[in-house]
PDB file of C-alpha atoms in Angstrom:
ATOM      1  CA  ARG A  19      62.027 -20.676  15.548  1.00 78.00           C
ATOM      2  CA  LYS A  20      60.794 -24.012  16.867  1.00 81.00           C
ATOM      3  CA  ASN A  21      57.755 -23.285  14.687  1.00 78.00           C
ATOM      4  CA  PRO A  22      59.651 -21.952  11.127  1.00 72.00           C
ATOM      5  CA  ASN A  23      56.762 -22.934   8.169  1.00 73.00           C
ATOM      6  CA  LEU A  24      54.373 -21.090  10.165  1.00 73.00           C
ATOM      7  CA  ARG A  25      53.367 -17.829   9.634  1.00 67.00           C
ATOM      8  CA  ILE A  26      50.713 -17.000  12.382  1.00 72.00           C
ATOM      9  CA  TRP A  27      53.691 -14.438  13.341  1.00 64.00           C
ATOM     10  CA  ASP A  28      53.647 -12.399   9.506  1.00 61.00           C
ATOM     11  CA  LEU A  29      50.551 -10.482  10.475  1.00 60.00           C
ATOM     12  CA  TYR A  30      50.060  -6.863  10.720  1.00 56.00           C
ATOM     13  CA  PRO A  31      47.270  -5.830  11.728  1.00 52.00           C
ATOM     14  CA  LEU A  32      47.445  -2.153  11.002  1.00 50.00           C
ATOM     15  CA  ALA A  33      47.453  -2.376   7.363  1.00 48.00           C
ATOM     16  CA  MET A  34      43.610  -3.881   7.779  1.00 47.00           C
ATOM     17  CA  ALA A  35      42.256  -1.977  10.996  1.00 50.00           C
ATOM     18  CA  PRO A  36      39.755   0.973   9.966  1.00 50.00           C
ATOM     19  CA  ARG A  37      39.638   2.715  13.280  1.00 51.00           C
ATOM     20  CA  ALA A  38      43.616   1.049  13.667  1.00 49.00           C
ATOM     21  CA  ASP A  39      44.097   2.607  17.328  1.00 52.00           C
ATOM     22  CA  VAL A  40      47.736   4.418  18.479  1.00 51.00           C
ATOM     23  CA  ARG A  41      48.955   2.145  21.086  1.00 51.00           C
ATOM     24  CA  HIS A  42      48.577  -0.943  19.080  1.00 48.00           C
ATOM     25  CA  GLN A  43      51.541   0.440  16.538  1.00 54.00           C
ATOM     26  CA  ARG A  44      53.611   0.253  19.521  1.00 58.00           C
ATOM     27  CA  ASN A  45      52.612  -3.395  19.770  1.00 66.00           C
ATOM     28  CA  LEU A  46      51.982  -5.723  17.619  1.00 71.00           C
ATOM     29  CA  THR A  47      51.195  -8.700  19.602  1.00 77.00           C
ATOM     30  CA  HIS A  48      49.359  -7.128  22.982  1.00 82.00           C
ATOM     31  CA  GLY A  49      49.932 -10.711  24.118  1.00 85.00           C
ATOM     32  CA  ASN A  50      47.138 -10.621  26.980  1.00 90.00           C
ATOM     33  CA  ASP A  51      46.796 -13.493  28.865  1.00 93.00           C
ATOM     34  CA  ILE A  52      47.862 -17.144  28.991  1.00 96.00           C
ATOM     35  CA  GLU A  53      46.505 -19.785  31.028  1.00 97.00           C
ATOM     36  CA  PRO A  54      47.437 -23.730  31.363  1.00 98.00           C
ATOM     37  CA  LEU A  55      45.471 -26.392  30.924  1.00 98.00           C
ATOM     38  CA  PRO A  56      44.939 -27.927  34.173  1.00 98.00           C
ATOM     39  CA  ILE A  57      45.083 -31.819  34.836  1.00 98.00           C
ATOM     40  CA  ALA A  58      41.239 -31.842  35.718  1.00 98.00           C
ATOM     41  CA  LEU A  59      40.669 -30.121  32.311  1.00 98.00           C
ATOM     42  CA  ALA A  60      43.093 -32.448  30.321  1.00 98.00           C
ATOM     43  CA  ALA A  61      40.576 -35.328  29.503  1.00 98.00           C
ATOM     44  CA  GLN A  62      38.062 -32.415  27.232  1.00 98.00           C
ATOM     45  CA  PHE A  63      41.430 -31.710  25.817  1.00 98.00           C
ATOM     46  CA  PRO A  64      42.733 -34.896  24.180  1.00 98.00           C
ATOM     47  CA  GLN A  65      44.573 -32.573  21.434  1.00 97.00           C
ATOM     48  CA  PHE A  66      46.697 -31.530  24.347  1.00 98.00           C
ATOM     49  CA  GLU A  67      48.510 -32.780  27.834  1.00 98.00           C
ATOM     50  CA  ALA A  68      48.173 -30.676  30.827  1.00 98.00           C
ATOM     51  CA  GLY A  69      50.247 -28.054  31.810  1.00 98.00           C
ATOM     52  CA  ASP A  70      49.610 -26.371  27.946  1.00 98.00           C
ATOM     53  CA  LEU A  71      50.003 -22.509  27.614  1.00 98.00           C
ATOM     54  CA  ILE A  72      46.605 -20.902  25.726  1.00 98.00           C
ATOM     55  CA  VAL A  73      47.817 -17.453  24.802  1.00 97.00           C
ATOM     56  CA  SER A  74      46.076 -14.691  23.557  1.00 95.00           C
ATOM     57  CA  TYR A  75      47.961 -12.247  21.449  1.00 93.00           C
ATOM     58  CA  ALA A  76      44.534  -8.770  20.494  1.00 88.00           C
ATOM     59  CA  THR A  77      46.585  -7.292  18.544  1.00 84.00           C
ATOM     60  CA  THR A  78      46.897  -9.653  15.705  1.00 87.00           C
ATOM     61  CA  ASN A  79      43.038 -11.744  16.121  1.00 90.00           C
ATOM     62  CA  LEU A  80      45.076 -15.186  17.334  1.00 93.00           C
ATOM     63  CA  ILE A  81      44.873 -17.532  20.140  1.00 96.00           C
ATOM     64  CA  PHE A  82      47.367 -20.423  20.133  1.00 97.00           C
ATOM     65  CA  VAL A  83      48.268 -23.489  21.849  1.00 98.00           C
ATOM     66  CA  LEU A  84      51.872 -23.951  22.757  1.00 96.00           C
ATOM     67  CA  ASP A  85      53.852 -26.118  24.377  1.00 98.00           C
ATOM     68  CA  PRO A  86      55.956 -24.429  27.232  1.00 98.00           C
ATOM     69  CA  ASP A  87      58.853 -27.319  27.506  1.00 97.00           C
ATOM     70  CA  THR A  88      59.251 -27.857  23.670  1.00 97.00           C
ATOM     71  CA  LEU A  89      57.352 -24.855  22.241  1.00 96.00           C
ATOM     72  CA  VAL A  90      55.869 -26.382  19.259  1.00 96.00           C
ATOM     73  CA  VAL A  91      52.693 -25.035  18.369  1.00 96.00           C
ATOM     74  CA  LYS A  92      50.297 -27.356  19.237  1.00 98.00           C
ATOM     75  CA  TRP A  93      46.525 -25.873  17.956  1.00 97.00           C
ATOM     76  CA  TRP A  94      45.772 -22.435  16.559  1.00 96.00           C
ATOM     77  CA  ARG A  95      43.241 -19.424  15.318  1.00 95.00           C
ATOM     78  CA  VAL A  96      42.914 -16.340  13.862  1.00 92.00           C
ATOM     79  CA  GLY A  97      39.967 -14.247  14.090  1.00 88.00           C
ATOM     80  CA  ALA A  98      37.314 -15.513  16.487  1.00 92.00           C
ATOM     81  CA  GLY A  99      37.493 -12.650  18.053  1.00 91.00           C
ATOM     82  CA  ASP A 100      38.862  -8.906  17.761  1.00 88.00           C
ATOM     83  CA  LEU A 101      41.701  -7.348  20.132  1.00 88.00           C
ATOM     84  CA  GLN A 102      40.213 -10.626  22.494  1.00 93.00           C
ATOM     85  CA  HIS A 103      40.753 -10.831  26.100  1.00 95.00           C
ATOM     86  CA  ASP A 104      41.021 -13.623  28.346  1.00 96.00           C
ATOM     87  CA  VAL A 105      40.992 -17.306  27.150  1.00 97.00           C
ATOM     88  CA  ASP A 106      40.340 -20.434  29.339  1.00 98.00           C
ATOM     89  CA  TRP A 107      39.592 -23.424  29.134  1.00 98.00           C
ATOM     90  CA  GLU A 108      36.466 -24.603  29.723  1.00 98.00           C
ATOM     91  CA  PRO A 109      34.816 -28.184  31.213  1.00 97.00           C
ATOM     92  CA  ASP A 110      32.884 -28.653  27.565  1.00 97.00           C
ATOM     93  CA  GLY A 111      36.250 -29.127  25.729  1.00 98.00           C
ATOM     94  CA  LYS A 112      35.762 -25.734  24.445  1.00 98.00           C
ATOM     95  CA  ILE A 113      38.216 -22.525  24.806  1.00 98.00           C
ATOM     96  CA  THR A 114      35.909 -19.761  25.392  1.00 98.00           C
ATOM     97  CA  LEU A 115      37.322 -16.159  24.949  1.00 97.00           C
ATOM     98  CA  PHE A 116      36.199 -12.099  25.055  1.00 96.00           C
ATOM     99  CA  ASN A 117      35.732 -11.112  22.266  1.00 94.00           C
ATOM    100  CA  ASN A 118      35.554  -7.291  22.450  1.00 92.00           C
ATOM    101  CA  ASN A 119      35.184  -6.780  19.014  1.00 88.00           C
ATOM    102  CA  SER A 120      36.619  -3.559  18.607  1.00 81.00           C
ATOM    103  CA  ARG A 121      37.276  -2.991  15.050  1.00 75.00           C
ATOM    104  CA  ARG A 122      33.828  -3.121  14.125  1.00 69.00           C
ATOM    105  CA  LEU A 123      32.620  -0.457  12.638  1.00 64.00           C
ATOM    106  CA  PHE A 124      28.534  -1.301  13.379  1.00 68.00           C
ATOM    107  CA  ASP A 125      26.413  -3.008  15.751  1.00 73.00           C
ATOM    108  CA  LEU A 126      28.685  -1.827  19.124  1.00 85.00           C
ATOM    109  CA  SER A 127      28.695  -4.673  20.167  1.00 92.00           C
ATOM    110  CA  SER A 128      31.405  -7.395  22.527  1.00 95.00           C
ATOM    111  CA  ASP A 129      30.895 -11.118  23.620  1.00 95.00           C
ATOM    112  CA  ILE A 130      31.736 -14.248  25.035  1.00 97.00           C
ATOM    113  CA  VAL A 131      32.668 -16.466  22.204  1.00 97.00           C
ATOM    114  CA  ALA A 132      33.363 -20.387  22.405  1.00 98.00           C
ATOM    115  CA  ILE A 133      35.444 -21.790  19.878  1.00 98.00           C
ATOM    116  CA  ASP A 134      35.241 -26.099  19.693  1.00 98.00           C
ATOM    117  CA  PRO A 135      39.483 -27.368  19.095  1.00 98.00           C
ATOM    118  CA  ALA A 136      38.441 -30.123  17.764  1.00 97.00           C
ATOM    119  CA  THR A 137      36.495 -28.813  14.661  1.00 97.00           C
ATOM    120  CA  MET A 138      37.667 -25.085  14.743  1.00 96.00           C
ATOM    121  CA  GLU A 139      33.300 -23.962  15.134  1.00 96.00           C
ATOM    122  CA  LEU A 140      32.646 -21.264  16.531  1.00 95.00           C
ATOM    123  CA  SER A 141      29.054 -19.987  18.907  1.00 96.00           C
ATOM    124  CA  VAL A 142      28.435 -17.324  20.944  1.00 95.00           C
ATOM    125  CA  ASP A 143      27.780 -17.789  24.224  1.00 96.00           C
ATOM    126  CA  VAL A 144      26.877 -14.332  25.182  1.00 96.00           C
ATOM    127  CA  ASP A 145      25.183 -11.879  22.483  1.00 95.00           C
ATOM    128  CA  GLY A 146      27.075  -8.020  24.012  1.00 94.00           C
ATOM    129  CA  SER A 147      23.626  -6.942  21.402  1.00 93.00           C
ATOM    130  CA  GLU A 148      21.497  -8.364  23.608  1.00 95.00           C
ATOM    131  CA  TYR A 149      22.633  -7.295  26.905  1.00 95.00           C
ATOM    132  CA  ASP A 150      24.332  -3.491  25.206  1.00 93.00           C
ATOM    133  CA  PHE A 151      27.315  -4.674  26.938  1.00 92.00           C
ATOM    134  CA  PHE A 152      30.497  -3.591  24.778  1.00 92.00           C
ATOM    135  CA  SER A 153      34.186  -3.226  25.866  1.00 91.00           C
ATOM    136  CA  VAL A 154      36.815  -1.155  23.714  1.00 85.00           C
ATOM    137  CA  ILE A 155      39.214  -2.665  25.996  1.00 86.00           C
ATOM    138  CA  ASN A 156      40.447  -5.166  28.532  1.00 89.00           C
ATOM    139  CA  GLY A 157      37.333  -7.462  29.271  1.00 92.00           C
ATOM    140  CA  ARG A 158      37.043 -10.643  31.103  1.00 95.00           C
ATOM    141  CA  GLN A 159      35.171 -13.352  31.275  1.00 97.00           C
ATOM    142  CA  GLN A 160      34.821 -16.649  33.459  1.00 96.00           C
ATOM    143  CA  LEU A 161      32.595 -19.855  34.215  1.00 97.00           C
ATOM    144  CA  THR A 162      31.346 -19.878  37.963  1.00 97.00           C
ATOM    145  CA  PRO A 163      31.119 -22.641  40.006  1.00 95.00           C
ATOM    146  CA  PHE A 164      26.630 -22.113  39.661  1.00 95.00           C
ATOM    147  CA  ASP A 165      27.132 -22.348  36.389  1.00 94.00           C
ATOM    148  CA  THR A 166      26.973 -18.678  35.413  1.00 97.00           C
ATOM    149  CA  ARG A 167      29.307 -16.808  33.044  1.00 98.00           C
ATOM    150  CA  PHE A 168      30.636 -13.627  34.606  1.00 98.00           C
ATOM    151  CA  VAL A 169      31.047 -10.651  32.950  1.00 97.00           C
ATOM    152  CA  THR A 170      32.917  -7.481  33.497  1.00 96.00           C
ATOM    153  CA  SER A 171      32.708  -4.941  30.912  1.00 94.00           C
ATOM    154  CA  SER A 172      35.548  -1.968  31.455  1.00 91.00           C
ATOM    155  CA  THR A 173      34.633   0.758  29.399  1.00 89.00           C
ATOM    156  CA  GLN A 174      31.441   0.652  30.665  1.00 92.00           C
ATOM    157  CA  GLY A 175      32.917  -0.347  34.176  1.00 92.00           C
ATOM    158  CA  TRP A 176      29.852  -2.640  34.164  1.00 95.00           C
ATOM    159  CA  ALA A 177      30.092  -6.763  35.445  1.00 97.00           C
ATOM    160  CA  PHE A 178      27.410  -8.692  35.206  1.00 98.00           C
ATOM    161  CA  GLU A 179      26.175 -12.203  35.764  1.00 98.00           C
ATOM    162  CA  VAL A 180      23.798 -14.785  33.453  1.00 98.00           C
ATOM    163  CA  ASN A 181      22.554 -17.897  34.016  1.00 97.00           C
ATOM    164  CA  GLY A 182      22.805 -20.879  31.828  1.00 93.00           C
ATOM    165  CA  ASP A 183      18.346 -19.687  30.576  1.00 95.00           C
ATOM    166  CA  GLY A 184      20.381 -16.162  29.263  1.00 95.00           C
ATOM    167  CA  ASP A 185      19.105 -13.875  32.947  1.00 97.00           C
ATOM    168  CA  ILE A 186      21.895 -11.462  34.339  1.00 98.00           C
ATOM    169  CA  VAL A 187      21.850 -13.105  38.056  1.00 98.00           C
ATOM    170  CA  PHE A 188      23.640 -10.001  39.454  1.00 97.00           C
ATOM    171  CA  SER A 189      24.792  -6.537  37.717  1.00 97.00           C
ATOM    172  CA  PHE A 190      27.373  -3.930  39.161  1.00 96.00           C
ATOM    173  CA  VAL A 191      27.859  -0.594  37.490  1.00 95.00           C
ATOM    174  CA  ASN A 192      30.824   1.748  38.506  1.00 91.00           C
ATOM    175  CA  ASN A 193      29.066   5.255  37.506  1.00 81.00           C
ATOM    176  CA  VAL A 194      32.152   6.484  38.936  1.00 73.00           C
ATOM    177  CA  ASP A 195      33.962   9.423  36.457  1.00 67.00           C
ATOM    178  CA  ALA A 196      37.340   9.512  36.506  1.00 59.00           C
TER     179      ALA A 196
END
């Protein structure tokens, strides 16, 4: 109601999904992450205020920033990821997400994508095809205090950490078959 002219809520993803997933038929947005903008990072995001919320709706490939007091959407982007998870505010003024790429027909790999909210420019921080990681569902990513990126590829049961040179500096595989 606070955003009557913003048509990002009208998206219906299953009409175009080549491999429509039954579990998403009952969950047309699949909200899977919400992160407040920390006070310590607010200066890196001048168009937002500390406490603004970034929200991920995976089924519609939508991420948006919402003022929690007024409920006004301040920024949004559709299509930066496919069934994405785990959006984060980054110290360099970008927003990152785990791009599952679940509906991709070829090159089955997930990515960690960065978005500059000021320019809408996309970049790939971790290219899943280089590491052979792919998670159809879930997936997490986090910048560590050591300036490495920690990635959890849920479907594979694999957690790994990549440094700035692209080297894997930690790897753990859970090989228990449930």
